[in-house]
């Protein structure tokens, strides 16, 4: 199980707002049964097996092209532990617990 942060940035659009492109990218992630997707103000967080995450990331990258965008920049950060299973919520809870200590 891995956790990945995906940032898809449509470049050269006709409008300063990119929310319609990001909405489509998130729909791609949300509709995939193999990953859990969480939308944040600046990225999408995915949790699941690496092959599924990579497949979803590719589809998210392609989504703005399907809407007519001519250039897309995508960054991916992957966090994978092999010593134990850890979920997104576990990572957040760990930070919150340390704040309260």
PDB file of N, CA and C in Angstrom:
ATOM      1  N   UNK A   1       0.849  -1.179   0.000  1.00  0.00           N
ATOM      2  CA  UNK A   1       0.000   0.000   0.000  1.00  0.00           C
ATOM      3  C   UNK A   1       0.887   1.231   0.000  1.00  0.00           C
ATOM      4  N   UNK A   2       0.542   2.191  -0.825  1.00  0.00           N
ATOM      5  CA  UNK A   2       1.321   3.423  -0.925  1.00  0.00           C
ATOM      6  C   UNK A   2       0.378   4.621  -0.861  1.00  0.00           C
ATOM      7  N   UNK A   3       0.964   5.757  -0.570  1.00  0.00           N
ATOM      8  CA  UNK A   3       0.246   7.025  -0.576  1.00  0.00           C
ATOM      9  C   UNK A   3       0.993   7.940  -1.534  1.00  0.00           C
ATOM     10  N   UNK A   4       0.252   8.594  -2.410  1.00  0.00           N
ATOM     11  CA  UNK A   4       0.882   9.462  -3.401  1.00  0.00           C
ATOM     12  C   UNK A   4       0.161  10.797  -3.465  1.00  0.00           C
ATOM     13  N   UNK A   5       0.952  11.836  -3.679  1.00  0.00           N
ATOM     14  CA  UNK A   5       0.402  13.162  -3.923  1.00  0.00           C
ATOM     15  C   UNK A   5       0.586  13.453  -5.409  1.00  0.00           C
ATOM     16  N   UNK A   6      -0.515  13.781  -6.066  1.00  0.00           N
ATOM     17  CA  UNK A   6      -0.491  14.067  -7.505  1.00  0.00           C
ATOM     18  C   UNK A   6      -0.897  15.526  -7.711  1.00  0.00           C
ATOM     19  N   UNK A   7      -0.051  16.268  -8.412  1.00  0.00           N
ATOM     20  CA  UNK A   7      -0.374  17.640  -8.777  1.00  0.00           C
ATOM     21  C   UNK A   7      -0.392  17.714 -10.296  1.00  0.00           C
ATOM     22  N   UNK A   8      -1.547  18.036 -10.846  1.00  0.00           N
ATOM     23  CA  UNK A   8      -1.700  18.186 -12.290  1.00  0.00           C
ATOM     24  C   UNK A   8      -1.941  19.660 -12.565  1.00  0.00           C
ATOM     25  N   UNK A   9      -1.099  20.233 -13.413  1.00  0.00           N
ATOM     26  CA  UNK A   9      -1.210  21.652 -13.702  1.00  0.00           C
ATOM     27  C   UNK A   9      -1.347  21.877 -15.207  1.00  0.00           C
ATOM     28  N   UNK A  10      -2.561  22.246 -15.654  1.00  0.00           N
ATOM     29  CA  UNK A  10      -2.761  22.596 -17.061  1.00  0.00           C
ATOM     30  C   UNK A  10      -2.062  23.921 -17.364  1.00  0.00           C
ATOM     31  N   UNK A  11      -1.290  23.965 -18.409  1.00  0.00           N
ATOM     32  CA  UNK A  11      -0.522  25.155 -18.762  1.00  0.00           C
ATOM     33  C   UNK A  11      -1.066  25.716 -20.073  1.00  0.00           C
ATOM     34  N   UNK A  12      -1.134  27.044 -20.161  1.00  0.00           N
ATOM     35  CA  UNK A  12      -1.544  27.682 -21.410  1.00  0.00           C
ATOM     36  C   UNK A  12      -3.030  27.606 -21.670  1.00  0.00           C
ATOM     37  N   UNK A  13      -3.828  27.651 -20.624  1.00  0.00           N
ATOM     38  CA  UNK A  13      -5.275  27.634 -20.812  1.00  0.00           C
ATOM     39  C   UNK A  13      -5.759  29.043 -21.138  1.00  0.00           C
ATOM     40  N   UNK A  14      -6.989  29.159 -21.600  1.00  0.00           N
ATOM     41  CA  UNK A  14      -7.556  30.453 -21.957  1.00  0.00           C
ATOM     42  C   UNK A  14      -8.011  31.264 -20.750  1.00  0.00           C
ATOM     43  N   UNK A  15      -8.075  30.617 -19.585  1.00  0.00           N
ATOM     44  CA  UNK A  15      -8.609  31.255 -18.383  1.00  0.00           C
ATOM     45  C   UNK A  15      -7.641  31.048 -17.222  1.00  0.00           C
ATOM     46  N   UNK A  16      -7.594  31.999 -16.309  1.00  0.00           N
ATOM     47  CA  UNK A  16      -6.726  31.859 -15.134  1.00  0.00           C
ATOM     48  C   UNK A  16      -7.206  30.739 -14.213  1.00  0.00           C
ATOM     49  N   UNK A  17      -8.500  30.464 -14.226  1.00  0.00           N
ATOM     50  CA  UNK A  17      -9.052  29.393 -13.398  1.00  0.00           C
ATOM     51  C   UNK A  17      -8.818  28.047 -14.076  1.00  0.00           C
ATOM     52  N   UNK A  18      -8.358  27.090 -13.307  1.00  0.00           N
ATOM     53  CA  UNK A  18      -8.131  25.739 -13.838  1.00  0.00           C
ATOM     54  C   UNK A  18      -9.035  24.716 -13.156  1.00  0.00           C
ATOM     55  N   UNK A  19     -10.034  25.190 -12.411  1.00  0.00           N
ATOM     56  CA  UNK A  19     -10.872  24.271 -11.631  1.00  0.00           C
ATOM     57  C   UNK A  19     -11.598  23.243 -12.498  1.00  0.00           C
ATOM     58  N   UNK A  20     -11.985  23.598 -13.706  1.00  0.00           N
ATOM     59  CA  UNK A  20     -12.689  22.622 -14.555  1.00  0.00           C
ATOM     60  C   UNK A  20     -11.753  21.471 -14.941  1.00  0.00           C
ATOM     61  N   UNK A  21     -10.486  21.769 -15.158  1.00  0.00           N
ATOM     62  CA  UNK A  21      -9.512  20.729 -15.473  1.00  0.00           C
ATOM     63  C   UNK A  21      -9.232  19.854 -14.248  1.00  0.00           C
ATOM     64  N   UNK A  22      -9.060  20.499 -13.101  1.00  0.00           N
ATOM     65  CA  UNK A  22      -8.782  19.764 -11.872  1.00  0.00           C
ATOM     66  C   UNK A  22      -9.981  18.903 -11.484  1.00  0.00           C
ATOM     67  N   UNK A  23     -11.180  19.427 -11.682  1.00  0.00           N
ATOM     68  CA  UNK A  23     -12.387  18.646 -11.399  1.00  0.00           C
ATOM     69  C   UNK A  23     -12.379  17.343 -12.198  1.00  0.00           C
ATOM     70  N   UNK A  24     -12.022  17.434 -13.464  1.00  0.00           N
ATOM     71  CA  UNK A  24     -11.987  16.233 -14.299  1.00  0.00           C
ATOM     72  C   UNK A  24     -10.895  15.271 -13.840  1.00  0.00           C
ATOM     73  N   UNK A  25      -9.751  15.797 -13.458  1.00  0.00           N
ATOM     74  CA  UNK A  25      -8.673  14.951 -12.942  1.00  0.00           C
ATOM     75  C   UNK A  25      -9.127  14.207 -11.688  1.00  0.00           C
ATOM     76  N   UNK A  26      -9.797  14.924 -10.785  1.00  0.00           N
ATOM     77  CA  UNK A  26     -10.256  14.290  -9.555  1.00  0.00           C
ATOM     78  C   UNK A  26     -11.313  13.235  -9.842  1.00  0.00           C
ATOM     79  N   UNK A  27     -12.191  13.500 -10.788  1.00  0.00           N
ATOM     80  CA  UNK A  27     -13.211  12.495 -11.152  1.00  0.00           C
ATOM     81  C   UNK A  27     -12.562  11.193 -11.610  1.00  0.00           C
ATOM     82  N   UNK A  28     -11.490  11.310 -12.370  1.00  0.00           N
ATOM     83  CA  UNK A  28     -10.755  10.123 -12.815  1.00  0.00           C
ATOM     84  C   UNK A  28     -10.304   9.314 -11.606  1.00  0.00           C
ATOM     85  N   UNK A  29      -9.727   9.996 -10.627  1.00  0.00           N
ATOM     86  CA  UNK A  29      -9.229   9.313  -9.427  1.00  0.00           C
ATOM     87  C   UNK A  29     -10.375   8.750  -8.599  1.00  0.00           C
ATOM     88  N   UNK A  30     -11.394   9.543  -8.427  1.00  0.00           N
ATOM     89  CA  UNK A  30     -12.540   9.170  -7.601  1.00  0.00           C
ATOM     90  C   UNK A  30     -13.280   7.956  -8.156  1.00  0.00           C
ATOM     91  N   UNK A  31     -13.286   7.817  -9.455  1.00  0.00           N
ATOM     92  CA  UNK A  31     -14.019   6.724 -10.091  1.00  0.00           C
ATOM     93  C   UNK A  31     -13.232   5.427 -10.175  1.00  0.00           C
ATOM     94  N   UNK A  32     -11.993   5.421  -9.695  1.00  0.00           N
ATOM     95  CA  UNK A  32     -11.189   4.205  -9.714  1.00  0.00           C
ATOM     96  C   UNK A  32     -11.386   3.456  -8.402  1.00  0.00           C
ATOM     97  N   UNK A  33     -11.797   2.202  -8.487  1.00  0.00           N
ATOM     98  CA  UNK A  33     -12.109   1.409  -7.299  1.00  0.00           C
ATOM     99  C   UNK A  33     -10.873   0.920  -6.549  1.00  0.00           C
ATOM    100  N   UNK A  34      -9.708   0.984  -7.170  1.00  0.00           N
ATOM    101  CA  UNK A  34      -8.491   0.450  -6.556  1.00  0.00           C
ATOM    102  C   UNK A  34      -7.750   1.443  -5.671  1.00  0.00           C
ATOM    103  N   UNK A  35      -8.143   2.725  -5.738  1.00  0.00           N
ATOM    104  CA  UNK A  35      -7.467   3.738  -4.926  1.00  0.00           C
ATOM    105  C   UNK A  35      -8.497   4.574  -4.182  1.00  0.00           C
ATOM    106  N   UNK A  36      -8.067   5.097  -3.054  1.00  0.00           N
ATOM    107  CA  UNK A  36      -8.863   6.082  -2.331  1.00  0.00           C
ATOM    108  C   UNK A  36      -8.306   7.440  -2.718  1.00  0.00           C
ATOM    109  N   UNK A  37      -9.171   8.390  -3.015  1.00  0.00           N
ATOM    110  CA  UNK A  37      -8.733   9.709  -3.459  1.00  0.00           C
ATOM    111  C   UNK A  37      -9.275  10.785  -2.524  1.00  0.00           C
ATOM    112  N   UNK A  38      -8.395  11.730  -2.168  1.00  0.00           N
ATOM    113  CA  UNK A  38      -8.767  12.872  -1.340  1.00  0.00           C
ATOM    114  C   UNK A  38      -8.302  14.133  -2.053  1.00  0.00           C
ATOM    115  N   UNK A  39      -9.231  15.039  -2.288  1.00  0.00           N
ATOM    116  CA  UNK A  39      -8.915  16.313  -2.924  1.00  0.00           C
ATOM    117  C   UNK A  39      -8.451  17.312  -1.870  1.00  0.00           C
ATOM    118  N   UNK A  40      -7.345  17.998  -2.150  1.00  0.00           N
ATOM    119  CA  UNK A  40      -6.865  19.069  -1.274  1.00  0.00           C
ATOM    120  C   UNK A  40      -6.859  20.356  -2.099  1.00  0.00           C
ATOM    121  N   UNK A  41      -6.592  21.505  -1.481  1.00  0.00           N
ATOM    122  CA  UNK A  41      -6.582  22.749  -2.254  1.00  0.00           C
ATOM    123  C   UNK A  41      -5.525  22.788  -3.361  1.00  0.00           C
ATOM    124  N   UNK A  42      -4.455  22.005  -3.214  1.00  0.00           N
ATOM    125  CA  UNK A  42      -3.369  22.093  -4.198  1.00  0.00           C
ATOM    126  C   UNK A  42      -2.983  20.772  -4.850  1.00  0.00           C
ATOM    127  N   UNK A  43      -3.646  19.690  -4.484  1.00  0.00           N
ATOM    128  CA  UNK A  43      -3.280  18.394  -5.067  1.00  0.00           C
ATOM    129  C   UNK A  43      -4.369  17.362  -4.769  1.00  0.00           C
ATOM    130  N   UNK A  44      -4.133  16.162  -5.256  1.00  0.00           N
ATOM    131  CA  UNK A  44      -4.977  15.017  -4.929  1.00  0.00           C
ATOM    132  C   UNK A  44      -4.089  13.974  -4.274  1.00  0.00           C
ATOM    133  N   UNK A  45      -4.570  13.407  -3.172  1.00  0.00           N
ATOM    134  CA  UNK A  45      -3.850  12.355  -2.474  1.00  0.00           C
ATOM    135  C   UNK A  45      -4.500  11.030  -2.841  1.00  0.00           C
ATOM    136  N   UNK A  46      -3.680  10.067  -3.240  1.00  0.00           N
ATOM    137  CA  UNK A  46      -4.160   8.727  -3.587  1.00  0.00           C
ATOM    138  C   UNK A  46      -3.563   7.714  -2.627  1.00  0.00           C
ATOM    139  N   UNK A  47      -4.352   6.705  -2.281  1.00  0.00           N
ATOM    140  CA  UNK A  47      -3.856   5.604  -1.462  1.00  0.00           C
ATOM    141  C   UNK A  47      -4.257   4.301  -2.136  1.00  0.00           C
ATOM    142  N   UNK A  48      -3.298   3.406  -2.297  1.00  0.00           N
ATOM    143  CA  UNK A  48      -3.584   2.122  -2.923  1.00  0.00           C
ATOM    144  C   UNK A  48      -2.310   1.442  -3.371  1.00  0.00           C
ATOM    145  N   UNK A  49      -2.460   0.358  -4.124  1.00  0.00           N
ATOM    146  CA  UNK A  49      -1.284  -0.329  -4.660  1.00  0.00           C
ATOM    147  C   UNK A  49      -0.565   0.547  -5.704  1.00  0.00           C
ATOM    148  N   UNK A  50       0.749   0.465  -5.728  1.00  0.00           N
ATOM    149  CA  UNK A  50       1.549   1.280  -6.663  1.00  0.00           C
ATOM    150  C   UNK A  50       1.080   1.149  -8.116  1.00  0.00           C
ATOM    151  N   UNK A  51       0.843  -0.058  -8.639  1.00  0.00           N
ATOM    152  CA  UNK A  51       0.403  -0.131 -10.037  1.00  0.00           C
ATOM    153  C   UNK A  51      -0.899   0.634 -10.286  1.00  0.00           C
ATOM    154  N   UNK A  52      -1.813   0.584  -9.345  1.00  0.00           N
ATOM    155  CA  UNK A  52      -3.084   1.311  -9.494  1.00  0.00           C
ATOM    156  C   UNK A  52      -2.855   2.815  -9.412  1.00  0.00           C
ATOM    157  N   UNK A  53      -2.019   3.237  -8.479  1.00  0.00           N
ATOM    158  CA  UNK A  53      -1.711   4.667  -8.354  1.00  0.00           C
ATOM    159  C   UNK A  53      -1.093   5.184  -9.650  1.00  0.00           C
ATOM    160  N   UNK A  54      -0.159   4.456 -10.219  1.00  0.00           N
ATOM    161  CA  UNK A  54       0.496   4.904 -11.440  1.00  0.00           C
ATOM    162  C   UNK A  54      -0.482   4.971 -12.617  1.00  0.00           C
ATOM    163  N   UNK A  55      -1.383   4.003 -12.677  1.00  0.00           N
ATOM    164  CA  UNK A  55      -2.393   4.003 -13.731  1.00  0.00           C
ATOM    165  C   UNK A  55      -3.327   5.206 -13.590  1.00  0.00           C
ATOM    166  N   UNK A  56      -3.764   5.484 -12.374  1.00  0.00           N
ATOM    167  CA  UNK A  56      -4.638   6.628 -12.127  1.00  0.00           C
ATOM    168  C   UNK A  56      -3.886   7.930 -12.404  1.00  0.00           C
ATOM    169  N   UNK A  57      -2.630   8.011 -11.984  1.00  0.00           N
ATOM    170  CA  UNK A  57      -1.835   9.216 -12.226  1.00  0.00           C
ATOM    171  C   UNK A  57      -1.731   9.504 -13.722  1.00  0.00           C
ATOM    172  N   UNK A  58      -1.525   8.468 -14.509  1.00  0.00           N
ATOM    173  CA  UNK A  58      -1.439   8.654 -15.970  1.00  0.00           C
ATOM    174  C   UNK A  58      -2.765   9.160 -16.528  1.00  0.00           C
ATOM    175  N   UNK A  59      -3.861   8.576 -16.052  1.00  0.00           N
ATOM    176  CA  UNK A  59      -5.179   9.001 -16.523  1.00  0.00           C
ATOM    177  C   UNK A  59      -5.487  10.436 -16.083  1.00  0.00           C
ATOM    178  N   UNK A  60      -5.068  10.796 -14.870  1.00  0.00           N
ATOM    179  CA  UNK A  60      -5.258  12.170 -14.397  1.00  0.00           C
ATOM    180  C   UNK A  60      -4.440  13.143 -15.247  1.00  0.00           C
ATOM    181  N   UNK A  61      -3.222  12.758 -15.581  1.00  0.00           N
ATOM    182  CA  UNK A  61      -2.360  13.590 -16.422  1.00  0.00           C
ATOM    183  C   UNK A  61      -2.990  13.810 -17.802  1.00  0.00           C
ATOM    184  N   UNK A  62      -3.614  12.768 -18.336  1.00  0.00           N
ATOM    185  CA  UNK A  62      -4.218  12.852 -19.668  1.00  0.00           C
ATOM    186  C   UNK A  62      -5.527  13.641 -19.698  1.00  0.00           C
ATOM    187  N   UNK A  63      -6.219  13.736 -18.571  1.00  0.00           N
ATOM    188  CA  UNK A  63      -7.554  14.357 -18.536  1.00  0.00           C
ATOM    189  C   UNK A  63      -7.585  15.781 -19.103  1.00  0.00           C
ATOM    190  N   UNK A  64      -6.661  16.675 -18.745  1.00  0.00           N
ATOM    191  CA  UNK A  64      -6.721  18.021 -19.329  1.00  0.00           C
ATOM    192  C   UNK A  64      -6.530  18.032 -20.851  1.00  0.00           C
ATOM    193  N   UNK A  65      -5.739  17.104 -21.367  1.00  0.00           N
ATOM    194  CA  UNK A  65      -5.591  17.012 -22.826  1.00  0.00           C
ATOM    195  C   UNK A  65      -6.924  16.691 -23.478  1.00  0.00           C
ATOM    196  N   UNK A  66      -7.698  15.818 -22.825  1.00  0.00           N
ATOM    197  CA  UNK A  66      -9.018  15.462 -23.351  1.00  0.00           C
ATOM    198  C   UNK A  66      -9.964  16.659 -23.378  1.00  0.00           C
ATOM    199  N   UNK A  67      -9.674  17.667 -22.549  1.00  0.00           N
ATOM    200  CA  UNK A  67     -10.496  18.880 -22.508  1.00  0.00           C
ATOM    201  C   UNK A  67      -9.922  19.995 -23.384  1.00  0.00           C
ATOM    202  N   UNK A  68      -8.902  19.683 -24.179  1.00  0.00           N
ATOM    203  CA  UNK A  68      -8.356  20.654 -25.121  1.00  0.00           C
ATOM    204  C   UNK A  68      -7.096  21.367 -24.673  1.00  0.00           C
ATOM    205  N   UNK A  69      -6.594  21.061 -23.504  1.00  0.00           N
ATOM    206  CA  UNK A  69      -5.355  21.686 -23.038  1.00  0.00           C
ATOM    207  C   UNK A  69      -4.192  21.181 -23.891  1.00  0.00           C
ATOM    208  N   UNK A  70      -3.249  22.058 -24.188  1.00  0.00           N
ATOM    209  CA  UNK A  70      -2.134  21.670 -25.048  1.00  0.00           C
ATOM    210  C   UNK A  70      -0.860  21.320 -24.297  1.00  0.00           C
ATOM    211  N   UNK A  71      -0.812  21.635 -22.999  1.00  0.00           N
ATOM    212  CA  UNK A  71       0.371  21.311 -22.201  1.00  0.00           C
ATOM    213  C   UNK A  71      -0.063  21.046 -20.767  1.00  0.00           C
ATOM    214  N   UNK A  72       0.515  20.004 -20.165  1.00  0.00           N
ATOM    215  CA  UNK A  72       0.187  19.631 -18.791  1.00  0.00           C
ATOM    216  C   UNK A  72       1.478  19.270 -18.064  1.00  0.00           C
ATOM    217  N   UNK A  73       1.633  19.811 -16.860  1.00  0.00           N
ATOM    218  CA  UNK A  73       2.770  19.477 -16.005  1.00  0.00           C
ATOM    219  C   UNK A  73       2.214  18.716 -14.804  1.00  0.00           C
ATOM    220  N   UNK A  74       2.751  17.533 -14.553  1.00  0.00           N
ATOM    221  CA  UNK A  74       2.292  16.696 -13.445  1.00  0.00           C
ATOM    222  C   UNK A  74       3.478  16.303 -12.580  1.00  0.00           C
ATOM    223  N   UNK A  75       3.295  16.435 -11.265  1.00  0.00           N
ATOM    224  CA  UNK A  75       4.309  15.961 -10.326  1.00  0.00           C
ATOM    225  C   UNK A  75       3.675  14.907  -9.430  1.00  0.00           C
ATOM    226  N   UNK A  76       4.477  13.916  -9.091  1.00  0.00           N
ATOM    227  CA  UNK A  76       4.012  12.809  -8.263  1.00  0.00           C
ATOM    228  C   UNK A  76       5.027  12.583  -7.146  1.00  0.00           C
ATOM    229  N   UNK A  77       4.526  12.518  -5.920  1.00  0.00           N
ATOM    230  CA  UNK A  77       5.347  12.161  -4.768  1.00  0.00           C
ATOM    231  C   UNK A  77       4.746  10.892  -4.188  1.00  0.00           C
ATOM    232  N   UNK A  78       5.564   9.857  -4.028  1.00  0.00           N
ATOM    233  CA  UNK A  78       5.080   8.569  -3.528  1.00  0.00           C
ATOM    234  C   UNK A  78       5.735   8.261  -2.190  1.00  0.00           C
ATOM    235  N   UNK A  79       4.916   7.868  -1.231  1.00  0.00           N
ATOM    236  CA  UNK A  79       5.382   7.428   0.086  1.00  0.00           C
ATOM    237  C   UNK A  79       4.931   5.983   0.259  1.00  0.00           C
ATOM    238  N   UNK A  80       5.891   5.079   0.329  1.00  0.00           N
ATOM    239  CA  UNK A  80       5.550   3.654   0.466  1.00  0.00           C
ATOM    240  C   UNK A  80       6.383   3.036   1.574  1.00  0.00           C
ATOM    241  N   UNK A  81       5.712   2.387   2.507  1.00  0.00           N
ATOM    242  CA  UNK A  81       6.399   1.667   3.582  1.00  0.00           C
ATOM    243  C   UNK A  81       6.248   0.180   3.317  1.00  0.00           C
ATOM    244  N   UNK A  82       7.321  -0.548   3.533  1.00  0.00           N
ATOM    245  CA  UNK A  82       7.248  -1.995   3.377  1.00  0.00           C
ATOM    246  C   UNK A  82       7.398  -2.720   4.703  1.00  0.00           C
ATOM    247  N   UNK A  83       7.658  -1.947   5.773  1.00  0.00           N
ATOM    248  CA  UNK A  83       7.801  -2.584   7.084  1.00  0.00           C
ATOM    249  C   UNK A  83       6.461  -2.762   7.788  1.00  0.00           C
ATOM    250  N   UNK A  84       5.448  -1.990   7.372  1.00  0.00           N
ATOM    251  CA  UNK A  84       4.109  -2.118   7.950  1.00  0.00           C
ATOM    252  C   UNK A  84       3.108  -1.398   7.050  1.00  0.00           C
ATOM    253  N   UNK A  85       1.851  -1.747   7.226  1.00  0.00           N
ATOM    254  CA  UNK A  85       0.805  -1.084   6.455  1.00  0.00           C
ATOM    255  C   UNK A  85       0.406   0.200   7.181  1.00  0.00           C
ATOM    256  N   UNK A  86       0.326   1.273   6.430  1.00  0.00           N
ATOM    257  CA  UNK A  86      -0.056   2.556   7.006  1.00  0.00           C
ATOM    258  C   UNK A  86      -0.981   3.269   6.035  1.00  0.00           C
ATOM    259  N   UNK A  87      -2.027   3.864   6.566  1.00  0.00           N
ATOM    260  CA  UNK A  87      -3.012   4.580   5.756  1.00  0.00           C
ATOM    261  C   UNK A  87      -2.866   6.083   5.950  1.00  0.00           C
ATOM    262  N   UNK A  88      -3.474   6.857   5.067  1.00  0.00           N
ATOM    263  CA  UNK A  88      -3.413   8.320   5.145  1.00  0.00           C
ATOM    264  C   UNK A  88      -3.818   8.816   6.528  1.00  0.00           C
ATOM    265  N   UNK A  89      -4.918   8.265   7.016  1.00  0.00           N
ATOM    266  CA  UNK A  89      -5.439   8.705   8.310  1.00  0.00           C
ATOM    267  C   UNK A  89      -4.434   8.442   9.425  1.00  0.00           C
ATOM    268  N   UNK A  90      -3.712   7.322   9.341  1.00  0.00           N
ATOM    269  CA  UNK A  90      -2.697   7.008  10.345  1.00  0.00           C
ATOM    270  C   UNK A  90      -1.608   8.077  10.373  1.00  0.00           C
ATOM    271  N   UNK A  91      -1.201   8.520   9.204  1.00  0.00           N
ATOM    272  CA  UNK A  91      -0.143   9.521   9.118  1.00  0.00           C
ATOM    273  C   UNK A  91      -0.600  10.855   9.714  1.00  0.00           C
ATOM    274  N   UNK A  92      -1.832  11.250   9.403  1.00  0.00           N
ATOM    275  CA  UNK A  92      -2.375  12.497   9.939  1.00  0.00           C
ATOM    276  C   UNK A  92      -2.554  12.377  11.452  1.00  0.00           C
ATOM    277  N   UNK A  93      -3.106  11.261  11.900  1.00  0.00           N
ATOM    278  CA  UNK A  93      -3.308  11.044  13.338  1.00  0.00           C
ATOM    279  C   UNK A  93      -1.981  11.104  14.100  1.00  0.00           C
ATOM    280  N   UNK A  94      -0.936  10.582  13.526  1.00  0.00           N
ATOM    281  CA  UNK A  94       0.369  10.600  14.175  1.00  0.00           C
ATOM    282  C   UNK A  94       0.849  12.037  14.404  1.00  0.00           C
ATOM    283  N   UNK A  95       0.659  12.879  13.413  1.00  0.00           N
ATOM    284  CA  UNK A  95       1.063  14.288  13.550  1.00  0.00           C
ATOM    285  C   UNK A  95       0.194  14.987  14.600  1.00  0.00           C
ATOM    286  N   UNK A  96      -1.099  14.762  14.549  1.00  0.00           N
ATOM    287  CA  UNK A  96      -2.012  15.396  15.510  1.00  0.00           C
ATOM    288  C   UNK A  96      -1.684  14.951  16.925  1.00  0.00           C
ATOM    289  N   UNK A  97      -1.420  13.675  17.113  1.00  0.00           N
ATOM    290  CA  UNK A  97      -1.065  13.166  18.447  1.00  0.00           C
ATOM    291  C   UNK A  97       0.222  13.802  18.952  1.00  0.00           C
ATOM    292  N   UNK A  98       1.176  14.035  18.069  1.00  0.00           N
ATOM    293  CA  UNK A  98       2.416  14.684  18.475  1.00  0.00           C
ATOM    294  C   UNK A  98       2.210  16.158  18.789  1.00  0.00           C
ATOM    295  N   UNK A  99       1.256  16.791  18.137  1.00  0.00           N
ATOM    296  CA  UNK A  99       0.946  18.187  18.451  1.00  0.00           C
ATOM    297  C   UNK A  99       0.352  18.314  19.840  1.00  0.00           C
ATOM    298  N   UNK A 100      -0.434  17.317  20.220  1.00  0.00           N
ATOM    299  CA  UNK A 100      -1.114  17.351  21.510  1.00  0.00           C
ATOM    300  C   UNK A 100      -0.206  16.940  22.664  1.00  0.00           C
ATOM    301  N   UNK A 101       0.957  16.375  22.352  1.00  0.00           N
ATOM    302  CA  UNK A 101       1.868  15.899  23.403  1.00  0.00           C
ATOM    303  C   UNK A 101       2.641  17.035  24.032  1.00  0.00           C
TER     304      UNK A 101
END
